[in-house]
Amino acid sequence: MVAAERAKRRSARASVWLEDKARRGGGARGGQPSGLDRDRIVATAVALLDAEGLAKFSMRRLAAELNVTAMSVYWYVDTKDDLLELALDTVFGETGVPATIPGDEEESTADWRDLLRELAVDYRAVLVRHPWVSPLAGTFLNIGPNYLEFSFAVQRVIRRTGLPLSEQTAAISAVFQFVYGFGTIEGHFIERCAAAGVSHDEYFSDAIAAVMQVPEISHVMERSKAIMEARGGDTVGEMFERDFSTALEIVIGGIEARVARVG
Amino acid sequence: MVAAERAKRRSARASVWLEDKARRGGGARGGQPSGLDRDRIVATAVALLDAEGLAKFSMRRLAAELNVTAMSVYWYVDTKDDLLELALDTVFGETGVPATIPGDEEESTADWRDLLRELAVDYRAVLVRHPWVSPLAGTFLNIGPNYLEFSFAVQRVIRRTGLPLSEQTAAISAVFQFVYGFGTIEGHFIERCAAAGVSHDEYFSDAIAAVMQVPEISHVMERSKAIMEARGGDTVGEMFERDFSTALEIVIGGIEARVARVG
DNA sequence: ACCTGAACACCGTTCAAGT
DNA sequence: ACCTGAACACCGTTCAAGT
């Protein structure tokens, strides 16, 4: 395949997952001088993204980590974006979906609320563990196998709520867009603490202190002091935890109320 | 002020809004050869971000638009990130907060549900109109005047729900992280359509068709056909609209149910 | 089939110099 | 006080060449 052909297909394709089969398979071919293959490239990319963040991630930096030239990587992936899409789907494999969520045909006594909590917690964990996931999940088409498995699990659980079909996609949004937003903020906060080299609590109180020094802000901030204090929890971590679980219960309660009304 | 000093302060600062007063004021100084000032720079940046997206935005591109050298801009802002923070806060000024949301001291007969809907709709509109806002809002500290005004308005409205103080931050999350997630996906979708040069409906059906061609995906996709069809609305726009408003009602209903239980 | 080196067209930012 | 030009240390990606 000539470079020109590849370039043409690249711009037409909406996702790596739509590339043709020949390249899709990949896997270890063995016997290469450098021992390179797609799996190893993607795994290294994930490790690097976790360690140094999306902003610092580059094809050249990745190649150095793999002890090859930058251009070697391009034999296995067409573009940086394709590679990021592969990395993105990889970490969605961390959600423990198949083990816990019953399939369509299976009978199960599990309560949909518990299943939904489980999926929400899993999703949040992915976003917090890998802060680079959020901007990518918002950008790409998201049709990798792991993401699809996750999202089909979500659909199966929502089906059990008793909501009419016409409102099920909305319920999915209410739960998982909330988790996406929450996990995004939380992940970035943690990333910032790490970058600044201070603990979560330290970073938090430093930020408050800094904001309070700006006169235009501080006087209006006084009004929201009460709400911050009543939030509960001694550490930032506990605050996040309480907010997340309470908010999740609010949304679940909203679905219940909706079912009771329309069902 | 020497460059070295600036560099030092830059790395210590957590946000543009914490820079010292001398620079903060800014505004039109007049009489400069190029007529440059912070407001004009930020306004041009917003226009450029809207037109070409965050990925293509660069200091050099911006400078060209302003008919100056790239380095002229650095007289008014310390870094590209600072400029992006300023642009971010600017568009939050588009939310019509002060006109509609009553202050703390004011008596108002307005229902908190209506006020909350209004704020949610405003926030979504910002995210959809400016798809570059979402990754920035997730990254920065977000303490610009317009964002703070918006977020204090949110706090005032939530206070009227009757929820206990300890659960108000969670309720804020439930509503506005959902809107953030929803607006993010929607904004990126619209951006992608524009980039591909096709209508929303065309892009949508093309994407479905492309996904269906991958055998591993298509057979499992069949199961979610029903849910997509029952969603309602003939166009993608109508689908987004229905999902958003239904999901918002679910969350509002969740807050109501919570109030009824604990209040 | 796989990998490299040089090159192109970009970045953000620094620094010393101009007016 | 404001603006420029040259330079540094980077990018993603192309292309022709190597083994």
Coordinates of C-alpha atoms (C1' of nucleotides) in Angstrom, one line a residue:
Chain A
M1 CA 0.0 0.0 0.0
V2 CA 1.4 3.3 -1.1
A3 CA 1.5 6.3 1.3
A4 CA -0.8 8.3 -1.0
E5 CA -3.5 5.7 -0.7
R6 CA -3.2 5.6 3.0
A7 CA -3.4 9.4 3.2
K8 CA -6.6 9.4 1.2
R9 CA -8.3 6.7 3.2
R10 CA -7.2 8.4 6.4
S11 CA -9.1 11.6 5.7
A12 CA -12.3 9.7 4.7
R13 CA -12.4 7.5 7.7
A14 CA -14.4 8.6 10.7
S15 CA -12.7 6.3 13.2
V16 CA -9.9 3.7 13.4
W17 CA -12.5 1.1 14.0
L18 CA -13.6 1.5 10.4
E19 CA -10.2 0.7 8.8
D20 CA -10.1 -2.3 6.7
K21 CA -9.6 -5.8 8.1
A22 CA -6.1 -6.4 7.0
R23 CA -4.8 -3.7 9.3
R24 CA -7.4 -4.2 12.0
G25 CA -6.2 -7.6 13.1
G26 CA -2.6 -6.8 13.8
G27 CA -1.5 -8.4 16.9
A28 CA 2.0 -9.9 17.5
R29 CA 3.7 -10.9 14.3
G30 CA 6.9 -11.9 16.0
G31 CA 10.4 -12.0 14.7
Q32 CA 10.6 -8.2 14.0
P33 CA 13.9 -6.6 14.9
S34 CA 12.3 -4.2 17.3
G35 CA 9.5 -6.5 18.5
L36 CA 7.0 -3.8 17.7
D37 CA 3.3 -4.5 17.3
R38 CA 0.1 -2.6 17.7
D39 CA -0.7 -4.0 21.2
R40 CA 2.6 -3.0 22.5
I41 CA 2.4 0.4 21.0
V42 CA -1.1 1.0 22.4
A43 CA -0.1 -0.3 25.9
T44 CA 3.0 1.9 26.0
A45 CA 0.9 4.9 24.8
V46 CA -1.6 4.3 27.7
A47 CA 1.3 4.1 30.2
L48 CA 2.8 7.3 28.8
L49 CA -0.5 9.2 28.8
D50 CA -1.1 8.1 32.4
A51 CA 2.4 9.2 33.4
E52 CA 2.7 12.5 31.6
G53 CA -0.7 13.6 30.4
L54 CA -2.3 14.3 27.0
A55 CA -0.5 17.6 26.5
K56 CA 2.9 16.1 26.7
F57 CA 2.2 13.0 24.7
S58 CA 3.8 13.0 21.3
M59 CA 4.6 10.4 18.6
R60 CA 8.3 11.2 19.1
R61 CA 8.1 10.8 22.8
L62 CA 6.3 7.5 22.4
A63 CA 8.8 6.2 19.9
A64 CA 11.7 7.0 22.2
E65 CA 9.9 5.0 24.9
L66 CA 9.7 2.1 22.4
N67 CA 13.3 2.5 21.3
V68 CA 12.4 3.1 17.7
T69 CA 12.2 6.1 15.4
A70 CA 9.0 8.1 15.4
M71 CA 8.2 6.9 12.0
S72 CA 8.3 3.2 12.9
V73 CA 5.1 3.7 14.8
Y74 CA 3.4 4.9 11.6
W75 CA 3.8 1.5 10.2
Y76 CA 1.2 0.3 12.7
V77 CA -1.1 3.3 13.0
D78 CA -2.1 5.8 10.4
T79 CA -2.3 8.9 12.6
K80 CA -1.8 10.1 16.1
D81 CA -5.6 10.4 16.5
D82 CA -6.0 6.7 15.5
L83 CA -3.6 5.7 18.2
L84 CA -5.4 7.8 20.7
E85 CA -8.7 6.2 19.7
L86 CA -7.1 2.8 20.3
A87 CA -5.8 3.9 23.7
L88 CA -9.2 5.3 24.6
D89 CA -11.0 2.0 23.9
T90 CA -8.3 0.0 25.8
V91 CA -9.0 1.7 29.1
F92 CA -12.8 1.2 28.7
G93 CA -11.8 -2.5 29.0
E94 CA -11.2 -1.7 32.7
T95 CA -14.9 -1.4 33.4
G96 CA -15.9 -4.8 34.7
V97 CA -19.0 -5.0 32.5
P98 CA -19.3 -8.6 31.3
A99 CA -18.8 -10.2 34.7
T100 CA -21.6 -8.3 36.5
I101 CA -24.2 -7.1 34.1
P102 CA -26.7 -9.8 33.0
G103 CA -27.3 -10.1 29.3
D104 CA -30.7 -9.7 27.6
E105 CA -31.8 -13.3 27.7
E106 CA -30.6 -14.0 31.3
E107 CA -32.9 -13.9 34.2
S108 CA -31.6 -11.9 37.1
T109 CA -32.9 -10.8 40.4
A110 CA -30.4 -7.9 40.6
D111 CA -31.9 -4.5 41.1
W112 CA -31.4 -2.1 38.3
R113 CA -30.4 0.6 40.8
D114 CA -27.5 -1.5 41.9
L115 CA -26.4 -2.3 38.4
L116 CA -26.6 1.3 37.4
R117 CA -24.5 2.4 40.4
E118 CA -21.9 -0.2 39.5
L119 CA -21.6 1.1 35.9
A120 CA -21.5 4.7 37.1
V121 CA -18.8 4.0 39.6
D122 CA -16.8 2.1 36.9
Y123 CA -17.0 4.9 34.4
R124 CA -16.0 7.5 37.0
A125 CA -13.0 5.4 38.0
V126 CA -11.8 5.3 34.4
L127 CA -12.1 9.0 34.0
V128 CA -10.3 9.7 37.3
R129 CA -7.5 7.1 36.7
H130 CA -6.9 8.4 33.2
P131 CA -7.6 12.2 33.0
W132 CA -6.7 12.1 29.3
V133 CA -9.8 10.0 28.6
S134 CA -12.3 12.8 29.0
P135 CA -11.2 15.1 26.2
L136 CA -10.9 12.1 23.9
A137 CA -14.2 10.5 24.8
G138 CA -15.8 13.9 24.0
T139 CA -14.0 14.1 20.6
F140 CA -14.1 10.7 18.9
L141 CA -16.9 8.7 17.6
N142 CA -16.5 6.1 20.3
I143 CA -17.3 2.8 18.5
G144 CA -14.5 0.7 19.8
P145 CA -15.4 -2.8 21.1
N146 CA -14.9 -2.1 24.8
Y147 CA -16.8 1.2 24.7
L148 CA -19.6 -0.5 22.8
E149 CA -19.8 -3.3 25.3
F150 CA -20.0 -0.8 28.1
S151 CA -22.7 1.2 26.4
F152 CA -24.8 -1.9 25.5
A153 CA -24.6 -2.9 29.2
V154 CA -25.9 0.6 30.0
Q155 CA -28.8 0.1 27.6
R156 CA -29.7 -3.3 29.1
V157 CA -29.8 -1.9 32.6
I158 CA -31.9 1.1 31.6
R159 CA -34.3 -1.2 29.9
R160 CA -35.0 -2.8 33.3
T161 CA -36.1 0.5 34.9
G162 CA -39.5 0.3 33.4
L163 CA -39.2 3.6 31.6
P164 CA -40.9 3.8 28.2
L165 CA -38.6 3.1 25.3
S166 CA -39.0 6.7 24.1
E167 CA -37.3 8.0 27.3
Q168 CA -34.6 5.5 27.7
T169 CA -31.9 7.5 25.8
A170 CA -32.7 10.5 27.9
A171 CA -32.2 8.5 31.1
I172 CA -28.9 7.2 29.8
S173 CA -27.8 10.8 29.2
A174 CA -29.0 12.0 32.7
V175 CA -26.8 9.3 34.4
F176 CA -23.8 9.0 32.2
Q177 CA -23.3 12.6 31.0
F178 CA -23.4 13.5 34.7
V179 CA -20.7 10.9 35.5
Y180 CA -18.7 12.1 32.5
G181 CA -18.8 15.7 33.7
F182 CA -18.1 14.8 37.3
G183 CA -15.2 12.5 36.5
T184 CA -13.7 15.0 34.1
I185 CA -13.5 17.7 36.8
E186 CA -12.3 15.3 39.4
G187 CA -9.7 13.8 37.1
H188 CA -8.3 17.2 36.1
F189 CA -8.2 18.3 39.7
I190 CA -6.1 15.3 40.6
E191 CA -3.9 15.9 37.6
R192 CA -3.3 19.5 38.7
C193 CA -2.3 18.4 42.2
A194 CA 0.2 15.9 40.8
A195 CA 1.6 18.6 38.4
A196 CA 2.0 21.0 41.3
G197 CA 3.4 18.3 43.5
V198 CA 1.1 18.9 46.4
S199 CA -1.6 16.8 48.2
H200 CA -5.2 17.2 47.2
D201 CA -6.1 19.0 50.4
E202 CA -3.2 21.3 50.1
Y203 CA -4.0 22.2 46.5
F204 CA -7.6 22.8 47.4
S205 CA -6.9 25.1 50.4
D206 CA -4.2 26.9 48.4
A207 CA -6.6 27.5 45.6
I208 CA -9.3 28.9 48.0
A209 CA -6.7 31.1 49.6
A210 CA -5.5 32.4 46.3
V211 CA -9.0 33.2 45.1
M212 CA -9.8 34.9 48.4
Q213 CA -7.0 37.4 47.8
V214 CA -8.7 38.8 44.8
P215 CA -11.0 41.5 46.3
E216 CA -13.7 41.3 43.6
I217 CA -14.1 37.6 44.2
S218 CA -13.7 37.3 47.9
H219 CA -16.6 39.4 48.9
V220 CA -19.0 37.5 46.7
M221 CA -17.4 34.2 47.7
E222 CA -18.5 34.8 51.3
R223 CA -22.0 34.0 50.3
S224 CA -21.1 30.5 49.2
K225 CA -19.0 29.7 52.4
A226 CA -22.0 28.1 54.1
I227 CA -22.7 25.8 51.2
M228 CA -19.1 24.6 51.1
E229 CA -18.9 24.0 54.8
A230 CA -22.2 22.1 55.0
R231 CA -21.0 19.8 52.2
G232 CA -19.5 17.4 54.7
G233 CA -16.3 15.4 54.8
D234 CA -12.9 16.5 56.2
T235 CA -10.9 15.9 53.1
V236 CA -11.4 16.8 49.4
G237 CA -11.6 13.1 48.7
E238 CA -14.5 12.7 51.0
M239 CA -16.2 15.7 49.5
F240 CA -15.9 14.3 46.0
E241 CA -17.2 10.9 47.3
R242 CA -20.3 12.4 49.0
D243 CA -21.2 14.7 46.2
F244 CA -20.9 11.9 43.7
S245 CA -23.0 9.4 45.5
T246 CA -25.6 11.9 46.5
A247 CA -25.9 13.2 43.0
L248 CA -26.2 9.7 41.7
E249 CA -29.0 9.0 44.1
I250 CA -30.7 12.1 43.0
V251 CA -30.6 11.0 39.3
I252 CA -31.7 7.5 40.2
G253 CA -34.5 8.9 42.3
G254 CA -35.5 11.0 39.2
I255 CA -35.8 7.9 37.1
E256 CA -37.9 6.2 39.7
A257 CA -40.2 9.2 39.9
R258 CA -40.5 9.3 36.2
V259 CA -41.4 5.6 36.0
A260 CA -44.0 6.0 38.7
R261 CA -45.6 8.8 36.8
V262 CA -45.6 7.5 33.3
G263 CA -45.4 3.7 33.8
Chain B
M1 CA 9.2 44.0 34.3
V2 CA 11.8 41.7 33.0
A3 CA 11.0 38.6 31.1
A4 CA 12.6 36.4 33.8
E5 CA 10.3 37.8 36.5
R6 CA 7.3 37.2 34.3
A7 CA 8.3 33.6 33.6
K8 CA 8.7 32.9 37.3
R9 CA 5.3 34.3 38.2
R10 CA 3.7 32.5 35.3
S11 CA 4.6 29.1 36.6
A12 CA 3.4 29.9 40.2
R13 CA 0.0 31.3 39.1
A14 CA -2.9 28.9 39.0
S15 CA -5.0 31.2 36.8
V16 CA -4.9 34.5 34.8
W17 CA -7.4 35.9 37.2
L18 CA -4.8 35.8 39.9
E19 CA -2.3 38.0 38.1
D20 CA -1.5 41.3 39.7
K21 CA -3.7 44.3 39.2
A22 CA -1.3 46.3 37.0
R23 CA -1.8 43.8 34.2
R24 CA -5.4 42.9 35.0
G25 CA -6.9 46.3 34.2
G26 CA -5.7 46.5 30.6
G27 CA -8.4 47.9 28.4
A28 CA -7.9 50.2 25.5
R29 CA -4.8 52.4 26.0
G30 CA -5.2 54.1 22.6
G31 CA -2.6 55.6 20.4
Q32 CA -0.7 52.4 19.8
P33 CA 0.6 51.9 16.3
S34 CA -1.3 48.6 15.9
G35 CA -4.2 49.5 18.1
L36 CA -3.8 46.3 20.1
D37 CA -5.3 45.8 23.5
R38 CA -6.4 42.8 25.6
D39 CA -10.1 43.1 24.7
R40 CA -9.4 43.1 21.0
I41 CA -7.0 40.2 21.3
V42 CA -9.5 38.1 23.3
A43 CA -12.4 39.0 21.0
T44 CA -10.4 38.0 18.0
A45 CA -9.3 34.8 19.7
V46 CA -13.0 33.9 20.4
A47 CA -13.9 34.6 16.8
L48 CA -11.0 32.4 15.6
L49 CA -11.8 29.6 18.0
D50 CA -15.4 29.6 16.8
A51 CA -14.4 29.6 13.2
E52 CA -11.5 27.1 13.2
G53 CA -11.6 25.2 16.4
L54 CA -9.3 24.7 19.3
A55 CA -6.9 22.3 17.5
K56 CA -6.1 24.8 14.8
F57 CA -5.8 27.8 17.1
S58 CA -2.3 29.1 17.5
M59 CA -0.6 32.3 18.7
R60 CA 0.9 32.8 15.2
R61 CA -2.5 32.3 13.5
L62 CA -4.1 34.8 15.9
A63 CA -1.3 37.3 15.4
A64 CA -1.8 37.1 11.7
E65 CA -5.5 37.9 12.1
L66 CA -4.5 40.9 14.2
N67 CA -1.9 42.0 11.6
V68 CA 1.0 41.9 14.1
T69 CA 3.8 39.6 14.9
A70 CA 3.2 36.6 17.1
M71 CA 5.2 38.1 19.8
S72 CA 3.2 41.3 20.0
V73 CA 0.4 39.4 21.6
Y74 CA 2.8 38.3 24.4
W75 CA 2.9 41.9 25.6
Y76 CA -0.7 41.6 26.7
V77 CA -0.9 38.0 27.8
D78 CA 1.7 35.8 29.5
T79 CA 0.9 32.5 27.8
K80 CA -1.5 30.9 25.4
D81 CA -3.3 29.2 28.3
D82 CA -3.9 32.6 29.9
L83 CA -5.4 33.8 26.7
L84 CA -7.6 30.8 26.5
E85 CA -8.8 31.3 30.0
L86 CA -9.8 34.9 29.1
A87 CA -11.6 33.7 26.0
L88 CA -13.4 31.0 28.1
D89 CA -14.7 33.5 30.6
T90 CA -15.8 35.9 27.8
V91 CA -18.3 33.4 26.4
F92 CA -19.8 32.7 29.8
G93 CA -20.9 36.3 29.6
E94 CA -23.4 35.0 27.0
T95 CA -25.5 33.4 29.7
G96 CA -28.2 35.8 30.6
V97 CA -27.8 35.4 34.3
P98 CA -28.1 38.9 35.9
A99 CA -31.3 39.8 34.1
T100 CA -33.3 36.7 35.1
I101 CA -32.1 35.2 38.3
P102 CA -33.2 37.0 41.4
G103 CA -30.5 37.9 44.0
D104 CA -30.4 36.7 47.5
E105 CA -32.2 39.6 49.1
E106 CA -34.9 39.8 46.4
E107 CA -38.3 38.4 46.9
S108 CA -39.4 36.4 43.8
T109 CA -42.3 34.3 43.0
A110 CA -40.4 32.5 40.2
D111 CA -40.4 28.7 40.5
W112 CA -36.9 27.3 41.1
R113 CA -37.6 24.7 38.4
D114 CA -38.0 27.4 35.8
L115 CA -34.9 29.2 36.9
L116 CA -32.9 26.0 36.8
R117 CA -34.2 25.1 33.3
E118 CA -33.2 28.6 32.2
L119 CA -29.6 28.2 33.5
A120 CA -29.3 24.7 32.1
V121 CA -30.4 25.9 28.7
D122 CA -28.0 28.8 28.7
Y123 CA -25.1 26.6 29.7
R124 CA -25.9 24.1 27.0
A125 CA -26.2 26.9 24.4
V126 CA -22.7 28.1 25.3
L127 CA -21.2 24.6 24.9
V128 CA -22.9 24.0 21.6
R129 CA -22.1 27.4 20.1
H130 CA -18.5 27.2 21.2
P131 CA -17.3 23.5 21.1
W132 CA -13.8 24.6 22.3
V133 CA -15.3 25.7 25.6
S134 CA -15.8 22.2 27.0
P135 CA -12.1 21.0 27.0
L136 CA -11.1 24.3 28.5
A137 CA -13.8 24.4 31.2
G138 CA -12.7 21.0 32.2
T139 CA -9.1 22.0 32.5
F140 CA -8.9 25.4 34.0
L141 CA -9.7 26.6 37.5
N142 CA -12.6 28.6 36.3
I143 CA -12.7 31.7 38.5
G144 CA -13.3 34.4 35.9
P145 CA -16.0 37.0 36.7
N146 CA -18.6 35.7 34.2
Y147 CA -18.2 32.1 35.2
L148 CA -18.4 33.0 38.9
E149 CA -21.5 35.0 38.3
F150 CA -23.1 32.1 36.6
S151 CA -22.1 29.7 39.3
F152 CA -23.4 31.9 42.1
A153 CA -26.6 32.2 40.2
V154 CA -26.8 28.4 40.2
Q155 CA -26.2 28.4 43.9
R156 CA -29.0 30.8 44.6
V157 CA -31.4 28.8 42.6
I158 CA -30.5 25.5 44.2
R159 CA -30.9 27.2 47.6
R160 CA -34.6 27.7 46.8
T161 CA -35.2 24.0 46.2
G162 CA -35.5 23.3 49.9
L163 CA -32.7 20.7 49.8
P164 CA -30.6 20.6 53.0
L165 CA -27.4 22.6 52.7
S166 CA -25.3 19.4 52.9
E167 CA -26.8 18.2 49.6
Q168 CA -26.9 21.3 47.6
T169 CA -23.4 20.9 46.0
A170 CA -24.4 17.4 44.9
A171 CA -27.6 18.7 43.3
I172 CA -25.6 21.3 41.5
S173 CA -23.4 18.5 40.2
A174 CA -26.3 16.4 39.1
V175 CA -27.7 19.2 37.0
F176 CA -24.7 21.0 35.6
Q177 CA -22.3 18.1 35.1
F178 CA -25.0 16.5 33.1
V179 CA -25.4 19.7 31.0
Y180 CA -21.7 19.8 30.6
G181 CA -21.5 16.3 29.3
F182 CA -24.5 16.7 27.1
G183 CA -23.3 20.0 25.6
T184 CA -19.8 18.6 25.1
I185 CA -21.0 15.6 23.0
E186 CA -23.5 17.8 21.1
G187 CA -21.0 20.5 20.4
H188 CA -18.4 18.0 19.1
F189 CA -21.0 16.4 16.9
I190 CA -21.9 19.7 15.3
E191 CA -18.2 20.5 14.9
R192 CA -17.6 17.2 13.1
C193 CA -20.5 17.8 10.7
A194 CA -19.1 21.2 9.9
A195 CA -15.6 19.8 9.3
A196 CA -17.0 17.1 7.0
G197 CA -19.1 19.7 5.3
V198 CA -22.4 17.7 5.6
S199 CA -25.7 18.3 7.3
H200 CA -26.3 16.9 10.8
D201 CA -28.8 14.4 9.5
E202 CA -26.5 13.3 6.7
Y203 CA -23.5 12.9 9.0
F204 CA -25.6 10.9 11.5
S205 CA -26.9 8.5 8.9
D206 CA -23.5 8.1 7.3
A207 CA -22.0 7.3 10.7
I208 CA -24.7 4.7 11.4
A209 CA -24.2 3.2 8.0
A210 CA -20.4 3.1 8.4
V211 CA -20.7 1.4 11.8
M212 CA -23.1 -1.2 10.4
Q213 CA -20.6 -2.3 7.8
V214 CA -18.3 -3.6 10.5
P215 CA -19.7 -7.1 11.1
E216 CA -18.6 -7.4 14.8
I217 CA -20.5 -4.3 15.6
S218 CA -23.6 -4.5 13.4
H219 CA -25.0 -7.7 14.8
V220 CA -24.9 -6.4 18.4
M221 CA -26.1 -3.0 17.2
E222 CA -29.4 -4.6 16.1
R223 CA -30.4 -4.9 19.7
S224 CA -30.3 -1.2 20.2
K225 CA -32.3 -0.4 17.1
A226 CA -35.5 -0.3 19.0
I227 CA -34.3 2.2 21.5
M228 CA -33.0 4.5 18.8
E229 CA -36.3 4.4 16.8
A230 CA -38.4 5.0 19.9
R231 CA -36.4 8.0 20.8
G232 CA -38.7 10.2 18.7
G233 CA -38.1 13.1 16.4
D234 CA -37.4 13.0 12.7
T235 CA -34.1 14.9 12.7
V236 CA -31.0 14.7 14.8
G237 CA -31.7 18.1 16.1
E238 CA -35.1 17.0 17.4
M239 CA -33.6 14.0 19.0
F240 CA -31.0 16.1 20.9
E241 CA -33.8 18.4 21.9
R242 CA -36.0 15.7 23.3
D243 CA -33.3 13.9 25.1
F244 CA -32.0 17.1 26.7
S245 CA -35.3 18.3 28.0
T246 CA -36.5 14.8 29.2
A247 CA -33.2 14.2 31.0
L248 CA -33.4 17.6 32.6
E249 CA -36.9 16.8 33.8
I250 CA -35.6 13.5 35.2
V251 CA -32.9 15.3 37.2
I252 CA -35.3 18.0 38.4
G253 CA -37.8 15.3 39.4
G254 CA -34.9 13.6 41.3
I255 CA -34.3 16.8 43.3
E256 CA -38.1 17.1 44.1
A257 CA -38.2 13.5 45.3
R258 CA -35.1 14.1 47.5
V259 CA -36.7 17.2 49.0
A260 CA -39.9 15.4 49.7
R261 CA -38.0 12.6 51.5
V262 CA -35.6 14.6 53.6
G263 CA -37.2 18.0 53.8
Chain C
dA1 C1' 7.6 -6.4 5.5
dC2 C1' 9.5 -3.4 8.4
dC3 C1' 12.4 0.5 9.7
dT4 C1' 15.2 4.8 9.2
dG5 C1' 16.9 9.9 8.1
dA6 C1' 16.1 13.9 6.2
dA7 C1' 12.9 17.2 5.3
dC8 C1' 8.5 20.2 5.4
dA9 C1' 5.5 23.0 7.5
dC10 C1' 4.3 24.0 11.6
dC11 C1' 4.2 25.0 17.1
dG12 C1' 4.9 28.0 22.0
dT13 C1' 8.2 30.8 23.9
dT14 C1' 12.8 33.4 24.9
dC15 C1' 15.8 36.9 24.2
dA16 C1' 18.1 40.9 22.5
dA17 C1' 17.2 44.6 19.9
dG18 C1' 14.7 48.2 17.9
dT19 C1' 11.4 52.8 18.2
Chain D
dA1 C1' 5.7 51.3 26.4
dC2 C1' 5.2 48.7 22.8
dC3 C1' 6.7 45.9 18.8
dT4 C1' 9.9 43.0 15.9
dG5 C1' 13.2 39.2 14.1
dA6 C1' 15.9 35.6 14.9
dA7 C1' 16.4 31.6 17.3
dC8 C1' 15.5 27.3 20.4
dA9 C1' 13.4 23.3 21.2
dC10 C1' 9.8 21.2 19.8
dC11 C1' 5.5 19.1 16.9
dG12 C1' 2.8 15.6 13.1
dT13 C1' 3.6 13.8 8.9
dT14 C1' 5.6 12.8 4.0
dC15 C1' 8.8 10.8 1.2
dA16 C1' 12.6 8.2 -0.6
dA17 C1' 15.7 5.1 0.8
dG18 C1' 17.5 1.3 3.1
dT19 C1' 17.4 -4.0 4.8

